[in-house]
Coordinates of N, CA and C and ligand atoms in Angstrom, one line a residue:
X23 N 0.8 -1.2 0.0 CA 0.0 0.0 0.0 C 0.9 1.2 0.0
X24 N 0.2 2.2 -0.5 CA 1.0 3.5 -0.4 C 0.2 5.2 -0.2
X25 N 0.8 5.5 0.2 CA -0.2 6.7 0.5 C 0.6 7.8 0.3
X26 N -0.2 9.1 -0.2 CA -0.1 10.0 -0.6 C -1.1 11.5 -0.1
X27 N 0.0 12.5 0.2 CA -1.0 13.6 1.0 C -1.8 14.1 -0.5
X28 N -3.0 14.3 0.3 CA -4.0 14.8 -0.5 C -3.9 16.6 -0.9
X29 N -3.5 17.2 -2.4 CA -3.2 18.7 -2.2 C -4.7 19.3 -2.4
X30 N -5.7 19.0 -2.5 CA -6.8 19.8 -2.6 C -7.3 20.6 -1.3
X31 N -7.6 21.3 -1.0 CA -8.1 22.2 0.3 C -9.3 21.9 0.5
X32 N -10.2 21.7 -0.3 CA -12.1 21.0 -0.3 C -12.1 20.3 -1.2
X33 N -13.0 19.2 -0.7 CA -13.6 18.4 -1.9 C -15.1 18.2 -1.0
X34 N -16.2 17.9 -2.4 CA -17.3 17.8 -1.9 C -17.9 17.2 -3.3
X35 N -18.7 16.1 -2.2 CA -18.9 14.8 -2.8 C -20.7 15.5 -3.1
X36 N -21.6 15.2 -4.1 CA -22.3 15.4 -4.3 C -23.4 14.4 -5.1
X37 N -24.2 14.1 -4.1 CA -25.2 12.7 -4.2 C -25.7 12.9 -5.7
X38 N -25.3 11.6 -6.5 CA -26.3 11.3 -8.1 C -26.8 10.1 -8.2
X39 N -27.2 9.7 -6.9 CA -28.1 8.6 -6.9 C -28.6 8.0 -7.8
X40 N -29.6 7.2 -8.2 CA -30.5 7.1 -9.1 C -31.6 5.7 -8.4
X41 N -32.5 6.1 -7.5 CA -33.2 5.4 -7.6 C -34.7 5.0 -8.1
X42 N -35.5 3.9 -8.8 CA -36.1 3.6 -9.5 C -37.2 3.8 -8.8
X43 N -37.9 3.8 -7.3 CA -39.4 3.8 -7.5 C -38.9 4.5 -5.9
X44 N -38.5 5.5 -5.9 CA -38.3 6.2 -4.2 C -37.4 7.6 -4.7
X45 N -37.6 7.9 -3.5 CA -37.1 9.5 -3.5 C -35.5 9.5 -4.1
X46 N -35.0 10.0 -4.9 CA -33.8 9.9 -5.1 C -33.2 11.7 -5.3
X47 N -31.6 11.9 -5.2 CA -31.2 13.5 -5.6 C -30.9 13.0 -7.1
X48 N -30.9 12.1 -7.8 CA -30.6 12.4 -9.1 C -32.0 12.8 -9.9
X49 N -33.3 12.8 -9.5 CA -34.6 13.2 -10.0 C -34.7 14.8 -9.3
X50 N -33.5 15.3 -8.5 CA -34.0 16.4 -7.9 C -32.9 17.3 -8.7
X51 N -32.1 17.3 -9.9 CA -31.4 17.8 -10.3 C -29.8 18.0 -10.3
X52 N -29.3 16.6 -9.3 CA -28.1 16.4 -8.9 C -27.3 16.4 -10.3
X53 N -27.1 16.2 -11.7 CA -26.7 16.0 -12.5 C -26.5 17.2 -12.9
X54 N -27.0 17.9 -13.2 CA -26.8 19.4 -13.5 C -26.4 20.3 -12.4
X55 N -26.4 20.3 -11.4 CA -25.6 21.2 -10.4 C -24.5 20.2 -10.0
X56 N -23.9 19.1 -10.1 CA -22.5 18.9 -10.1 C -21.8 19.1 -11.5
X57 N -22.9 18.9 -12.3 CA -21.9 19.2 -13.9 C -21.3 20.9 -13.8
X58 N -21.8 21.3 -13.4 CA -22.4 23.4 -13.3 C -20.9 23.6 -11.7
X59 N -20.7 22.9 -11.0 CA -20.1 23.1 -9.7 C -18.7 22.3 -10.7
X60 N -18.7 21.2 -11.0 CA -17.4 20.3 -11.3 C -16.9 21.9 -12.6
X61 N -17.3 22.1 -13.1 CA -16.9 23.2 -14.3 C -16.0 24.3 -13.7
X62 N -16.9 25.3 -12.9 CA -16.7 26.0 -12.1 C -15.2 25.7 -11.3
X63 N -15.5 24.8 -10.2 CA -14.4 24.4 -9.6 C -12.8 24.3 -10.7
X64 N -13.4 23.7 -11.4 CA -12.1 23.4 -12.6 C -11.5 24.4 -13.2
X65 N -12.4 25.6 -13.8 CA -11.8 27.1 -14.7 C -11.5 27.2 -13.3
X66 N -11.7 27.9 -12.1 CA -11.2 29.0 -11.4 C -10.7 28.3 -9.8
X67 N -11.0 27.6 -10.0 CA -10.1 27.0 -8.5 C -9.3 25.3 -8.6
X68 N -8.5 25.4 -9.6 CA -8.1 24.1 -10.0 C -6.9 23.5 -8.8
X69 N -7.0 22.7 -8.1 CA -6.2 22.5 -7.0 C -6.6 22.9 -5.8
X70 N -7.6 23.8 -5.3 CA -8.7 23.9 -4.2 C -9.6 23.3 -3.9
X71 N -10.2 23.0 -4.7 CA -11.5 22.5 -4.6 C -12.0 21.8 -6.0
X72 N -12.1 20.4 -5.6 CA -12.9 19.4 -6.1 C -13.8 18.8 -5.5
X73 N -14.7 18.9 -7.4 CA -16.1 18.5 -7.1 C -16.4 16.9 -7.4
X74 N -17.1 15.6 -6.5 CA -16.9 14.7 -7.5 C -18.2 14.1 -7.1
X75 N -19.0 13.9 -8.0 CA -20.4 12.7 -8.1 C -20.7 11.7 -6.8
X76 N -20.9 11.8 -6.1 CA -20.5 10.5 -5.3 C -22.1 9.6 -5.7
X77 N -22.3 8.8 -5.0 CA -23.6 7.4 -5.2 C -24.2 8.2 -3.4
X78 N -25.1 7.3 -3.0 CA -26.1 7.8 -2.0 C -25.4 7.8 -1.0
X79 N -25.9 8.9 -0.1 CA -25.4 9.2 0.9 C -26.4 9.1 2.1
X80 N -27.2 8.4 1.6 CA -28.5 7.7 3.4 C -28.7 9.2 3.4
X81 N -29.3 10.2 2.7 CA -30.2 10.9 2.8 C -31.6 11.4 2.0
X82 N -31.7 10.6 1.1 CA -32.5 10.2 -0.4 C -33.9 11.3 0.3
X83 N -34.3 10.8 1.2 CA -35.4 12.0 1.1 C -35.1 13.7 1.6
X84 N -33.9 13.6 2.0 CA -33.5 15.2 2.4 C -32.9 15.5 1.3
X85 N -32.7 15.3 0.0 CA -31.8 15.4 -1.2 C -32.2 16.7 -1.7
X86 N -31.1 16.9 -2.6 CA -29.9 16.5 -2.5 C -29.3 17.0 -2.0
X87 N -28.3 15.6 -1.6 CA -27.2 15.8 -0.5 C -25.8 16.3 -1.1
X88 N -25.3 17.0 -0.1 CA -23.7 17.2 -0.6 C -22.7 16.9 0.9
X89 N -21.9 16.0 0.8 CA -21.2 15.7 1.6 C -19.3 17.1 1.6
X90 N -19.3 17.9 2.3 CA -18.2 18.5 2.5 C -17.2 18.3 3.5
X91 N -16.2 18.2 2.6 CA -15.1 18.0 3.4 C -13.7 19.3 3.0
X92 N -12.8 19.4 4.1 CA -12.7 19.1 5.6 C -13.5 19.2 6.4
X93 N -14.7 20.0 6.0 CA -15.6 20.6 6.9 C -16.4 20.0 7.6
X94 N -16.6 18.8 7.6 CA -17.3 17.2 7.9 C -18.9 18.0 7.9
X95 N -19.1 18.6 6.7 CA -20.7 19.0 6.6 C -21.4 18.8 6.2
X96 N -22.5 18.5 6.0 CA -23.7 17.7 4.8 C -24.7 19.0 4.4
X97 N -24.7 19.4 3.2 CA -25.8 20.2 2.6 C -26.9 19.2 2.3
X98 N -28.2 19.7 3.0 CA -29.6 19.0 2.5 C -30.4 19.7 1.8
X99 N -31.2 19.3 1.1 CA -32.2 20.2 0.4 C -32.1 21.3 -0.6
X100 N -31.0 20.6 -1.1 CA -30.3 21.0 -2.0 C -30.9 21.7 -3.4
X101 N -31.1 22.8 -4.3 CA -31.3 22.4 -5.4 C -31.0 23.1 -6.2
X102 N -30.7 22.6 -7.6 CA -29.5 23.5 -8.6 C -29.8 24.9 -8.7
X103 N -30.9 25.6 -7.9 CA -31.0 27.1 -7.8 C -29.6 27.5 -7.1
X104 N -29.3 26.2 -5.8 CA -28.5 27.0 -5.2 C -26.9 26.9 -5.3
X105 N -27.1 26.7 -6.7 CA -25.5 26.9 -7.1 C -25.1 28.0 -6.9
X106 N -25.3 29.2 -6.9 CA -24.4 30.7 -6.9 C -24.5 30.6 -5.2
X107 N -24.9 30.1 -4.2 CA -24.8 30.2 -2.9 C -23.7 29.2 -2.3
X108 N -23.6 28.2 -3.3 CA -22.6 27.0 -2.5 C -21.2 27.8 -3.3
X109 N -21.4 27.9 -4.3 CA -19.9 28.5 -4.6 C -19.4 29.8 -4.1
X110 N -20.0 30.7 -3.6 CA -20.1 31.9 -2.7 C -19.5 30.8 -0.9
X111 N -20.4 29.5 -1.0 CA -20.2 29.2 0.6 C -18.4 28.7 0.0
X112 N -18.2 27.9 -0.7 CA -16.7 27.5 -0.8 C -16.0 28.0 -1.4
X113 N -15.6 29.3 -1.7 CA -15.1 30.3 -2.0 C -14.4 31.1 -0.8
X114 N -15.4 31.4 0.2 CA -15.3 31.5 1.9 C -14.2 30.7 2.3
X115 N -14.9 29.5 2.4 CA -13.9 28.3 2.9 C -12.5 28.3 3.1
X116 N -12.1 28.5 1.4 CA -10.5 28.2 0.8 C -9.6 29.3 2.0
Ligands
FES231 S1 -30.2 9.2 -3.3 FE1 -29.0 10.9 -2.6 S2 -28.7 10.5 -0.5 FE2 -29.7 8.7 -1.3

């Protein structure tokens, strides 16, 4: 095994679930506010902050979820309106 220090300052994992007959964040618009955040992150903060898709995060009906880290924080109720607010919150962060 080998390990390696991690250089990013945030990463935040962002629920795209997809489930078939129950509440899911990929029906609540998770695909388009990580595609819209992963973009973002990449032109202007490349080495800060990374954005990455994650699978479910056991919060499918408070969706969508965003898991932040270092911050050990969970965004709930999430929705791609509130992209100009999370990038405003981790912007702060850095
Ligand atoms: S489907 Fe997103 S938290 Fe479960």
């Amino acid at each position: 095994m080998k390990t390696e220090k991690l250089k990013t300052e945030i990463q935040i994992f962002i629920c795209n679930h997809k489930r078939d007959h129950d509440e899911c964040c990929a029906d609540k618009g998770a695909k388009e506010l990580t595609d819209k955040l992963k973009k973002w992150a990449k032109e202007e903060h490349k080495g800060e902050i990374k954005v990455y898709r994650s699978g479910c995060l056991g919060k499918c009906s408070e969706g969508i979820a965003i898991a932040c880290y270092p911050e050990k924080k969970l965004l709930l109720e999430v929705e791609p309106e509130d992209y100009k607010e999370i990038k405003q919150g981790l912007k702060e962060a850095l």
